[in-house]
Amino acid sequence: MTLPPRSAQRQEDTWDIASVFPNSAAWETEYQSVQAELPAFKKFHGKLNGPTILAEVLDASFQIIVRVQKLYMYAELLMSVDASDEEAAALISRAATLDGQVSAAVAFIKPELLANGAEKLSQWASSDSRLAAYTHYFEDLLRVQAHVRSPEVEELLGALNDPFATTYGVVGSLTGAEMRFQPATSSTGEEYPVAQSTTVPLWSSTDRETRRTAWENYHDGYLAFKKTLANNLEGQIKQYVFLARAHGYRSALEARLAVDNIPVKVYHNVIETFRRNLPTWHRYWALRRRILGYQTLHTYDLYSPLTTKLPALPYTQAVDWIAEGLQPLGDEYVQILRRGSLQERWVDIYPNQGKRLGAFSSGCPGTHPFIFMSYDNSLKGMSTLAHELGHSMHSYLTWQTQPLVYSRYSMFVAETASNFHQALVRAHLLHTRPERDFQIGLLDEAMNNFHRYYFIMPLLARLELEMYERVERGEALTADVLNGLFADFLAEGYGSEVEVDAARDGITWATFSHLYANFYVFQYTTGIAAANTLARSILASQPHAVERYLAFLRTGNARYPLDVLQQAGVDLSTPEPIEATFAVLADYVERLEQLTSTPE
């Protein structure tokens, strides 16, 4: 298995990055333009005392913020498909610097705005058409007013965005460009390159020796840098703790959740509900061990296919099945999705040398909602595509509907649309493709997806809480501490059915750059719970369920995430949706038990 160089990819199989900037010279021109406009914000200092000037500065600030997002995004798109691209790395660094400069330049706005008082802001929003759109923005700022510092302090804290971005850049360069892995070896002696973009297919190999060596060599690559990785992550955590304290919050968790007006109990609900439902996972591990016929199940067996009788699934067929599954959302929705997938080149489809691991959706108002992935002609690849198209359709409809101030929806709702797509497409295929092996393969893919997002992610959330609490108590985070904690959490999650390799399983935390976005990983669990709840309502043809869901996609962050989800039909302030989704998981396990206990 040899990966092609980036230059060998057909243009139609890559994303249309030229639609963002035609070349690096155009990027440079925009960079210089943004930088040249920053001093103009100084003329507003101390003058935000009337609706006209306030509307002017707010409009200008959100416009320039989106322009920096576009600069940063372009560089990230370049880097993600070729980690060795030094020019892209330089653009990312410069974009981060500019982002810090912009944050500092507009930092005076919030404290000066709040100095006008709630009554005056309300009057201005009612009387000025340009400020009317900022009503929720004002309400949200007033809610956290006690945590907004003086203009001078906010400017200083905003300027920290640039140096604080270094830790994420370090882990990206180390794991994406400099880390090397020994090749995997099959039971018959063939060697396969282990790289960020090849791990999933290697771990899914039908050959156990290929899986074992690929999994061990990949994690050994991280173990070789465990001290650097732990120290770098500790630095990131200390930054978030510092910022939380600088803004007067009791903890970094409280500070992060306050951004979205989410009670801290919601985070604890995830961890507690997950631990209560571990018997469902233990039941599945036992079933997987029985199906595979192993006396001992290892972590490298958890992605081994439960059936090998599945046809190749070309990209265009995957798009067709996704479109069919999402037809309940209406023709217009499906047509936009198909156009983006097949004509407008939203998707960078296939793996190549230097392409990073994983998949994501990225963009900003004025660009396509791009999708990064490494499609491999499998049900897994189709599911990943459906997931990322959920993100992209969420972004597309938000950008089409909301003003710039509300165009970046909360991360708390971000994983809902993506997992909703998977739930709807999965339900469609379970209903329309009754063949035994296809059903097994589809459920196997579903369980693999749940394993990553409804098992690993809540365990990482538990680790993340422990890490922050230790740092806040003044304790050190060493690689051995982190590895030991996560190995213990995994042992509890796997129970007696999976043998844990303490060192290699323990370093799993380092393979998730998600931890550099503070308190993000728990939102996969809440997102899956919300997605499955909303999907059930649509599949049951509940009145207005489709309209409520589409309204949710168009809301952006014009409302608080818990409120907009509740209006769509799910209440994540309680553990109930998480519990209900464990019932979905249990149903999948039962289906697999029935399918694999009867003869073909």
XYZ file of C-alpha atoms in Angstrom:
600
model
C 0.000 0.000 0.000
C 1.764 3.112 -1.287
C 0.246 6.542 -0.827
C 0.353 8.846 -3.854
C 2.030 12.230 -3.575
C -0.263 15.226 -3.288
C 0.631 16.248 -6.836
C -0.882 13.021 -8.189
C -4.401 13.802 -6.966
C -6.926 14.691 -9.656
C -8.172 18.248 -9.282
C -11.813 17.103 -9.165
C -10.978 14.944 -6.133
C -9.551 17.874 -4.170
C -11.220 20.828 -2.538
C -11.500 24.111 -4.405
C -9.010 26.021 -2.291
C -8.504 28.542 -5.111
C -12.026 29.780 -4.405
C -10.709 31.076 -1.061
C -7.564 32.693 -2.442
C -6.342 31.981 -5.989
C -2.743 31.856 -4.797
C -0.426 32.832 -1.951
C 0.082 36.293 -3.483
C -3.646 37.004 -3.080
C -3.408 35.730 0.500
C -0.525 38.124 1.126
C -2.441 41.054 -0.308
C -5.375 40.375 2.021
C -3.033 39.887 4.970
C -1.423 43.267 4.394
C -4.829 44.884 3.938
C -6.145 43.556 7.250
C -2.994 44.607 9.069
C -3.188 48.096 7.582
C -6.764 48.565 8.796
C -6.103 47.709 12.452
C -4.880 51.185 13.532
C -8.249 52.614 12.446
C -9.876 51.059 15.506
C -7.965 53.483 17.732
C -10.216 56.331 16.630
C -13.112 54.605 18.435
C -11.357 54.369 21.821
C -13.378 56.117 24.512
C -16.149 57.062 22.081
C -18.593 54.139 22.192
C -21.305 56.292 23.730
C -23.945 56.351 21.011
C -25.812 53.903 18.736
C -24.337 55.080 15.425
C -20.680 54.798 16.378
C -21.332 51.553 18.277
C -22.975 49.966 15.230
C -20.061 51.106 13.075
C -17.384 49.608 15.289
C -19.267 46.356 15.873
C -19.835 45.814 12.162
C -16.186 46.610 11.428
C -14.903 44.301 14.167
C -16.883 41.247 13.038
C -15.958 41.850 9.411
C -12.251 41.948 10.193
C -12.499 38.914 12.483
C -14.025 36.884 9.637
C -11.310 38.080 7.262
C -8.663 36.736 9.648
C -10.601 33.473 9.936
C -10.428 33.182 6.152
C -6.663 33.788 6.139
C -6.101 31.228 8.873
C -8.427 28.696 7.279
C -6.659 28.874 3.909
C -3.315 28.160 5.545
C -4.794 25.311 7.588
C -6.311 23.746 4.466
C -2.913 23.803 2.771
C -1.139 22.336 5.779
C -3.692 19.584 6.420
C -3.171 17.957 3.028
C 0.635 18.199 3.188
C 2.176 18.409 6.648
C 5.614 19.001 5.107
C 4.485 22.230 3.403
C 6.805 24.790 4.995
C 5.130 27.702 3.223
C 1.768 26.684 4.692
C 3.327 26.391 8.142
C 4.674 29.922 7.803
C 1.250 31.206 6.732
C -0.361 29.570 9.773
C 2.160 31.208 12.068
C 1.593 34.604 10.499
C -2.189 34.189 10.601
C -1.943 33.382 14.309
C 0.095 36.523 14.842
C -2.459 38.593 12.958
C -5.271 36.997 14.942
C -3.577 38.137 18.132
C -3.191 41.640 16.730
C -6.866 41.771 15.775
C -7.941 40.473 19.196
C -5.883 43.191 20.843
C -7.177 45.877 18.482
C -10.852 45.157 19.195
C -10.469 44.227 22.870
C -11.619 47.666 24.031
C -15.090 47.161 22.560
C -16.637 44.895 25.193
C -15.651 46.868 28.303
C -16.560 50.207 26.687
C -19.841 48.823 25.422
C -20.759 47.490 28.873
C -19.958 50.848 30.463
C -23.104 52.222 28.809
C -25.307 50.006 30.987
C -28.098 47.572 30.189
C -30.878 50.157 29.932
C -29.074 52.316 27.394
C -28.002 49.329 25.280
C -31.579 48.071 25.216
C -32.849 51.474 24.097
C -30.252 51.726 21.343
C -31.013 48.214 20.061
C -34.702 49.119 19.923
C -34.204 52.406 18.126
C -31.329 51.690 15.734
C -31.903 49.187 12.901
C -28.209 48.296 12.666
C -27.976 47.550 16.387
C -31.182 45.501 16.477
C -29.234 42.466 15.249
C -26.928 42.745 18.270
C -29.693 42.376 20.887
C -28.720 38.853 21.921
C -25.042 39.812 21.740
C -25.687 42.614 24.247
C -27.687 40.314 26.530
C -24.914 37.756 26.445
C -22.218 40.304 27.291
C -24.266 41.652 30.190
C -24.635 38.101 31.491
C -20.844 37.750 31.896
C -20.147 41.404 32.680
C -18.490 40.585 35.999
C -15.789 38.666 34.094
C -14.933 41.395 31.574
C -11.794 43.306 32.539
C -10.749 46.869 31.771
C -9.939 47.806 28.155
C -6.206 47.756 28.920
C -6.325 44.289 30.469
C -8.574 42.903 27.731
C -6.169 44.237 25.108
C -3.266 42.495 26.812
C -5.199 39.221 27.131
C -6.231 39.441 23.491
C -2.609 39.870 22.425
C -1.813 36.552 24.141
C -3.698 34.669 21.410
C -0.568 34.715 19.278
C 2.014 33.259 21.701
C -0.585 30.942 23.227
C -1.211 29.395 19.802
C 2.296 27.944 19.828
C 1.439 24.833 21.842
C -1.121 23.676 19.277
C 1.328 24.411 16.496
C 3.987 22.328 18.246
C 1.801 19.250 18.572
C 0.681 19.595 14.954
C 4.239 19.820 13.637
C 5.502 17.020 15.858
C 2.766 14.488 15.172
C 1.988 15.471 11.596
C 5.381 16.190 10.097
C 8.254 14.975 12.302
C 7.008 11.864 14.061
C 7.969 8.641 12.277
C 6.486 5.183 12.710
C 7.858 1.756 11.966
C 5.941 -0.018 9.192
C 3.294 -2.598 9.938
C 4.064 -6.191 9.004
C 1.479 -8.745 7.926
C 1.415 -12.406 8.923
C 2.992 -13.235 5.553
C 5.754 -10.628 5.819
C 4.425 -7.735 3.734
C 5.208 -4.270 5.051
C 2.772 -1.341 5.064
C 3.622 2.286 5.873
C 2.193 3.575 9.123
C 1.239 7.241 8.865
C -1.480 9.483 10.248
C -3.644 8.874 7.183
C -3.152 5.074 7.079
C -3.828 4.029 10.668
C -7.583 3.455 10.369
C -7.416 1.104 7.350
C -4.492 -0.766 8.911
C -6.303 -1.197 12.226
C -9.300 -2.438 10.234
C -7.275 -5.093 8.411
C -8.550 -8.663 8.455
C -4.983 -9.784 9.203
C -4.440 -9.701 12.957
C -0.663 -9.317 12.699
C -1.085 -6.284 10.450
C -3.464 -4.773 12.998
C -1.197 -5.550 15.932
C 1.990 -4.175 14.429
C 0.253 -1.106 13.001
C -1.386 -0.317 16.337
C 1.752 -0.981 18.413
C 4.106 0.903 16.099
C 1.775 3.895 15.905
C 1.485 4.178 19.677
C 5.203 3.497 20.122
C 5.807 6.562 17.951
C 3.910 8.637 20.506
C 5.550 6.929 23.468
C 8.941 7.977 22.111
C 7.876 11.613 22.626
C 5.657 11.139 25.661
C 7.479 13.688 27.842
C 7.391 16.366 25.158
C 3.712 15.678 24.445
C 2.753 15.771 28.133
C 4.743 18.936 28.770
C 3.227 20.649 25.751
C -0.324 19.727 26.764
C 0.348 20.866 30.318
C 1.442 24.208 28.876
C -1.838 24.493 26.981
C -3.857 23.666 30.101
C -1.954 26.248 32.158
C -2.820 28.861 29.549
C -6.540 28.138 29.882
C -6.289 28.119 33.678
C -4.486 31.461 33.572
C -7.152 33.011 31.333
C -9.965 31.668 33.524
C -8.380 33.195 36.621
C -7.648 36.448 34.809
C -11.372 36.739 34.097
C -12.393 35.871 37.646
C -13.773 32.359 37.170
C -13.491 29.701 39.852
C -12.230 27.090 37.409
C -11.278 26.640 33.770
C -14.326 24.382 33.328
C -16.666 27.071 34.615
C -14.985 29.644 32.359
C -15.334 27.483 29.245
C -18.956 26.515 29.834
C -19.890 30.088 30.749
C -19.164 31.091 27.161
C -22.228 29.098 26.102
C -24.281 29.624 29.274
C -24.065 25.924 30.116
C -24.269 24.757 33.744
C -21.273 22.786 35.008
C -23.634 19.934 35.905
C -24.051 19.165 32.184
C -20.377 18.165 32.011
C -20.680 15.973 35.090
C -23.869 14.411 33.678
C -21.826 13.065 30.771
C -19.210 11.380 32.946
C -21.671 9.999 35.491
C -24.185 8.726 32.926
C -21.410 7.144 30.889
C -20.071 5.248 33.892
C -23.564 4.035 34.835
C -23.985 2.543 31.382
C -20.644 0.759 31.076
C -22.382 -2.671 31.253
C -23.701 -2.006 27.725
C -20.154 -1.617 26.511
C -18.999 -4.698 28.430
C -21.769 -6.671 26.714
C -20.541 -5.473 23.343
C -16.886 -6.331 24.018
C -17.950 -9.853 25.004
C -19.980 -10.167 21.813
C -17.098 -8.909 19.653
C -14.707 -11.396 21.251
C -17.168 -14.235 20.554
C -17.748 -13.208 16.927
C -14.023 -12.916 16.218
C -13.342 -16.203 17.994
C -10.546 -14.890 20.210
C -9.812 -16.066 23.709
C -8.363 -12.637 24.513
C -9.465 -9.393 22.889
C -6.843 -6.663 22.524
C -7.295 -3.000 21.706
C -5.953 -3.639 18.208
C -8.876 -6.029 17.646
C -11.558 -3.430 18.274
C -11.681 -2.241 14.656
C -11.325 -5.682 13.092
C -14.232 -6.142 10.648
C -17.019 -8.443 11.807
C -17.681 -9.392 8.194
C -15.511 -9.342 5.084
C -18.412 -9.748 2.662
C -18.958 -6.105 1.857
C -18.611 -4.596 -1.614
C -16.411 -1.609 -2.322
C -18.370 1.613 -1.952
C -17.266 4.264 -4.476
C -17.472 7.880 -3.430
C -20.355 8.714 -5.765
C -22.395 5.783 -4.433
C -21.738 6.968 -0.888
C -23.068 10.419 -1.800
C -26.173 8.791 -3.306
C -26.899 6.761 -0.155
C -26.323 9.767 2.075
C -28.698 11.832 -0.055
C -31.346 9.102 0.107
C -31.042 8.849 3.877
C -31.425 12.604 4.291
C -34.422 12.901 1.967
C -36.780 13.454 4.957
C -35.152 16.907 5.242
C -36.477 17.863 1.808
C -35.331 18.270 -1.790
C -33.637 21.641 -1.310
C -31.440 20.325 1.504
C -30.421 17.264 -0.503
C -29.714 19.252 -3.667
C -27.362 21.606 -1.804
C -25.542 18.629 -0.303
C -25.173 16.846 -3.640
C -23.969 19.997 -5.379
C -21.312 20.567 -2.736
C -20.147 16.939 -2.775
C -20.069 16.399 -6.519
C -19.808 19.752 -8.303
C -18.535 22.575 -6.099
C -15.588 20.586 -4.686
C -16.279 21.032 -0.995
C -14.506 17.738 -0.282
C -10.819 16.790 -0.369
C -11.579 13.127 -0.881
C -8.668 10.695 -0.937
C -5.491 10.040 1.128
C -2.058 11.139 -0.037
C 1.454 11.406 1.344
C 1.654 13.981 4.124
C -2.092 14.192 4.628
C -2.967 14.377 8.304
C -5.130 11.903 10.218
C -8.874 12.249 10.582
C -11.578 14.358 9.033
C -13.042 17.809 9.603
C -15.276 20.504 8.174
C -13.863 24.010 7.895
C -14.851 27.345 6.448
C -16.222 30.769 7.243
C -18.819 33.129 5.788
C -17.910 33.767 2.178
C -16.281 30.360 1.542
C -17.470 26.840 0.935
C -17.896 24.683 4.062
C -14.929 22.492 3.107
C -14.497 18.852 4.121
C -11.188 17.120 4.781
C -11.087 13.317 4.783
C -9.329 10.250 3.370
C -12.107 8.304 1.689
C -11.393 4.563 1.355
C -14.422 3.112 -0.506
C -15.927 1.649 2.663
C -18.970 2.014 4.894
C -16.650 3.727 7.372
C -15.691 6.238 4.710
C -19.340 6.832 3.837
C -20.209 7.361 7.499
C -17.340 9.838 7.908
C -18.490 11.711 4.818
C -22.058 11.843 6.147
C -20.731 13.138 9.479
C -18.674 15.935 7.949
C -21.471 16.880 5.557
C -23.616 17.390 8.650
C -21.121 19.957 9.909
C -20.911 21.580 6.501
C -24.676 21.813 5.987
C -24.987 23.296 9.487
C -22.408 25.928 8.562
C -23.911 26.555 5.130
C -27.418 27.191 6.477
C -26.125 29.317 9.349
C -24.051 31.490 7.007
C -26.999 31.841 4.651
C -29.252 33.030 7.485
C -27.356 34.805 10.246
C -25.381 38.070 10.379
C -21.656 37.778 11.070
C -22.096 38.238 14.821
C -23.982 34.912 15.022
C -22.253 33.029 12.201
C -20.083 30.804 14.425
C -22.361 28.373 16.198
C -21.356 27.015 19.579
C -19.096 23.976 19.774
C -21.713 22.532 22.122
C -24.136 22.094 19.215
C -21.462 21.411 16.578
C -21.563 17.622 16.886
C -25.342 17.393 16.691
C -25.815 17.927 12.950
C -22.910 15.632 12.071
C -24.142 12.719 14.152
C -27.722 13.408 13.078
C -26.650 12.719 9.485
C -25.121 9.411 10.507
C -28.195 8.399 12.501
C -30.583 9.147 9.627
C -28.438 7.482 6.938
C -27.878 4.439 9.160
C -31.609 4.082 9.801
C -32.301 4.320 6.058
C -29.788 1.606 5.189
C -30.901 -0.692 8.006
C -34.410 -0.439 6.558
C -33.570 -0.747 2.858
C -30.628 -3.178 2.817
C -31.728 -6.330 4.678
C -28.831 -8.568 3.547
C -27.306 -10.218 6.613
C -23.682 -9.297 5.916
C -24.567 -5.739 4.994
C -26.521 -5.353 8.228
C -23.592 -6.755 10.218
C -21.173 -4.440 8.426
C -23.412 -1.427 8.962
C -23.854 -2.157 12.663
C -20.136 -2.873 12.988
C -19.382 0.564 11.543
C -21.955 2.132 13.875
C -20.357 0.508 16.909
C -16.897 1.614 15.778
C -18.213 5.161 15.524
C -19.840 4.948 18.951
C -16.618 3.446 20.306
C -14.690 6.558 19.323
C -17.294 9.162 20.280
C -19.458 7.516 22.957
C -16.672 5.595 24.674
C -13.244 7.158 24.079
C -14.466 10.765 24.129
C -16.275 10.576 27.503
C -13.183 8.838 28.905
C -11.068 11.706 27.580
C -13.556 14.117 29.160
C -12.994 12.374 32.482
C -9.217 12.628 32.009
C -9.486 16.267 30.974
C -11.381 17.201 34.125
C -8.772 15.404 36.217
C -5.938 17.198 34.403
C -7.387 20.667 34.903
C -8.221 20.053 38.541
C -4.663 18.887 39.191
C -3.154 21.930 37.502
C -5.520 24.198 39.421
C -4.287 22.581 42.638
C -0.693 23.251 41.586
C 0.158 19.632 40.807
C 2.367 18.553 37.911
C 1.185 16.614 34.872
C 3.811 14.133 33.754
C 3.537 11.621 30.947
C 3.527 8.749 33.435
C 0.706 10.352 35.420
C -1.409 10.884 32.306
C -0.671 7.432 30.909
C -1.492 5.775 34.212
C -4.761 7.652 34.629
C -5.970 6.908 31.136
C -4.943 3.264 31.261
C -6.992 2.922 34.458
C -10.013 4.631 32.882
C -9.775 2.335 29.867
C -9.496 -0.737 32.087
C -12.757 0.246 33.780
C -14.402 0.864 30.423
C -13.243 -2.365 28.826
C -13.910 -4.465 31.910
C -12.670 -8.035 31.819
C -13.298 -8.436 28.090
C -10.364 -6.450 26.664
C -6.742 -6.743 27.741
C -5.244 -3.316 28.329
C -1.652 -2.574 27.308
C -0.912 -0.023 30.033
C 1.791 1.869 28.143
C 0.335 1.906 24.628
C -3.277 2.278 25.725
C -2.223 4.872 28.250
C -0.666 7.156 25.601
C -3.970 7.255 23.675
C -4.681 10.740 25.083
C -1.711 12.095 23.124
C -3.216 10.959 19.819
C -6.167 13.355 20.267
C -5.344 16.965 19.476
C -8.958 17.668 20.544
C -7.584 18.174 24.065
C -6.012 21.442 22.910
C -9.542 22.835 22.582
C -10.475 22.996 26.244
C -13.455 20.933 27.338
C -14.437 20.061 23.795
C -14.433 16.252 23.871
C -17.456 15.882 26.183
C -19.527 17.599 23.516
C -19.248 14.570 21.236
C -21.310 12.663 23.784
C -23.915 15.397 24.150
C -23.904 15.868 20.373
C -24.591 12.183 19.690
C -27.322 12.191 22.327
C -29.005 15.240 20.807
C -28.590 13.861 17.280
C -30.221 10.532 18.017
C -33.075 12.158 19.915
C -33.811 14.529 17.019
C -33.404 11.773 14.420
C -35.941 9.595 16.239
C -38.478 12.418 16.184
C -38.087 12.843 12.420
C -38.109 9.116 11.687
C -41.311 8.886 13.745
C -42.811 11.680 11.608
C -43.568 13.838 14.605
C -45.389 17.046 13.613
C -43.033 19.908 12.693
C -39.933 17.879 13.617
C -38.237 18.644 10.273
C -39.057 22.344 10.485
C -37.699 22.529 14.041
C -34.506 20.765 13.017
C -33.871 23.028 10.015
C -34.573 26.062 12.202
C -31.915 24.770 14.605
C -29.383 24.588 11.747
C -30.150 28.161 10.715
C -29.900 29.670 14.209
C -26.103 29.752 14.538
C -25.306 31.279 17.920
C -28.202 33.721 17.871
C -29.519 31.826 20.898
C -27.893 29.869 23.705
C -27.140 26.259 22.688
C -29.271 24.591 25.368
C -32.198 26.807 24.390
C -31.924 26.218 20.651
C -31.651 22.456 21.177
C -34.640 22.491 23.493
C -36.656 24.317 20.853
C -35.593 21.645 18.345
C -36.858 18.957 20.719
C -34.089 17.787 23.064
C -33.227 18.837 26.624
C -29.534 18.333 27.380
C -29.747 19.968 30.775
C -30.727 16.483 31.996
C -29.049 13.076 31.531
C -32.153 11.664 29.797
C -30.990 12.075 26.159
C -27.667 10.419 27.036
C -29.484 7.544 28.714
C -31.848 7.220 25.737
C -28.916 7.039 23.339
C -27.373 4.251 25.379
C -30.666 2.457 24.654
C -29.945 2.955 20.930
C -26.493 1.489 21.532
C -27.984 -1.485 23.382
C -30.380 -2.041 20.469
C -27.460 -2.199 18.042
C -25.729 -4.755 20.269
C -28.909 -6.849 20.415
C -29.277 -6.713 16.636
C -25.686 -7.889 16.241
C -26.265 -10.677 18.733
C -29.255 -11.896 16.729
C -27.529 -11.585 13.352
C -24.418 -13.450 14.491
C -26.156 -16.181 16.479
C -28.136 -17.492 13.488
C -26.665 -19.411 10.543
C -26.205 -17.668 7.215
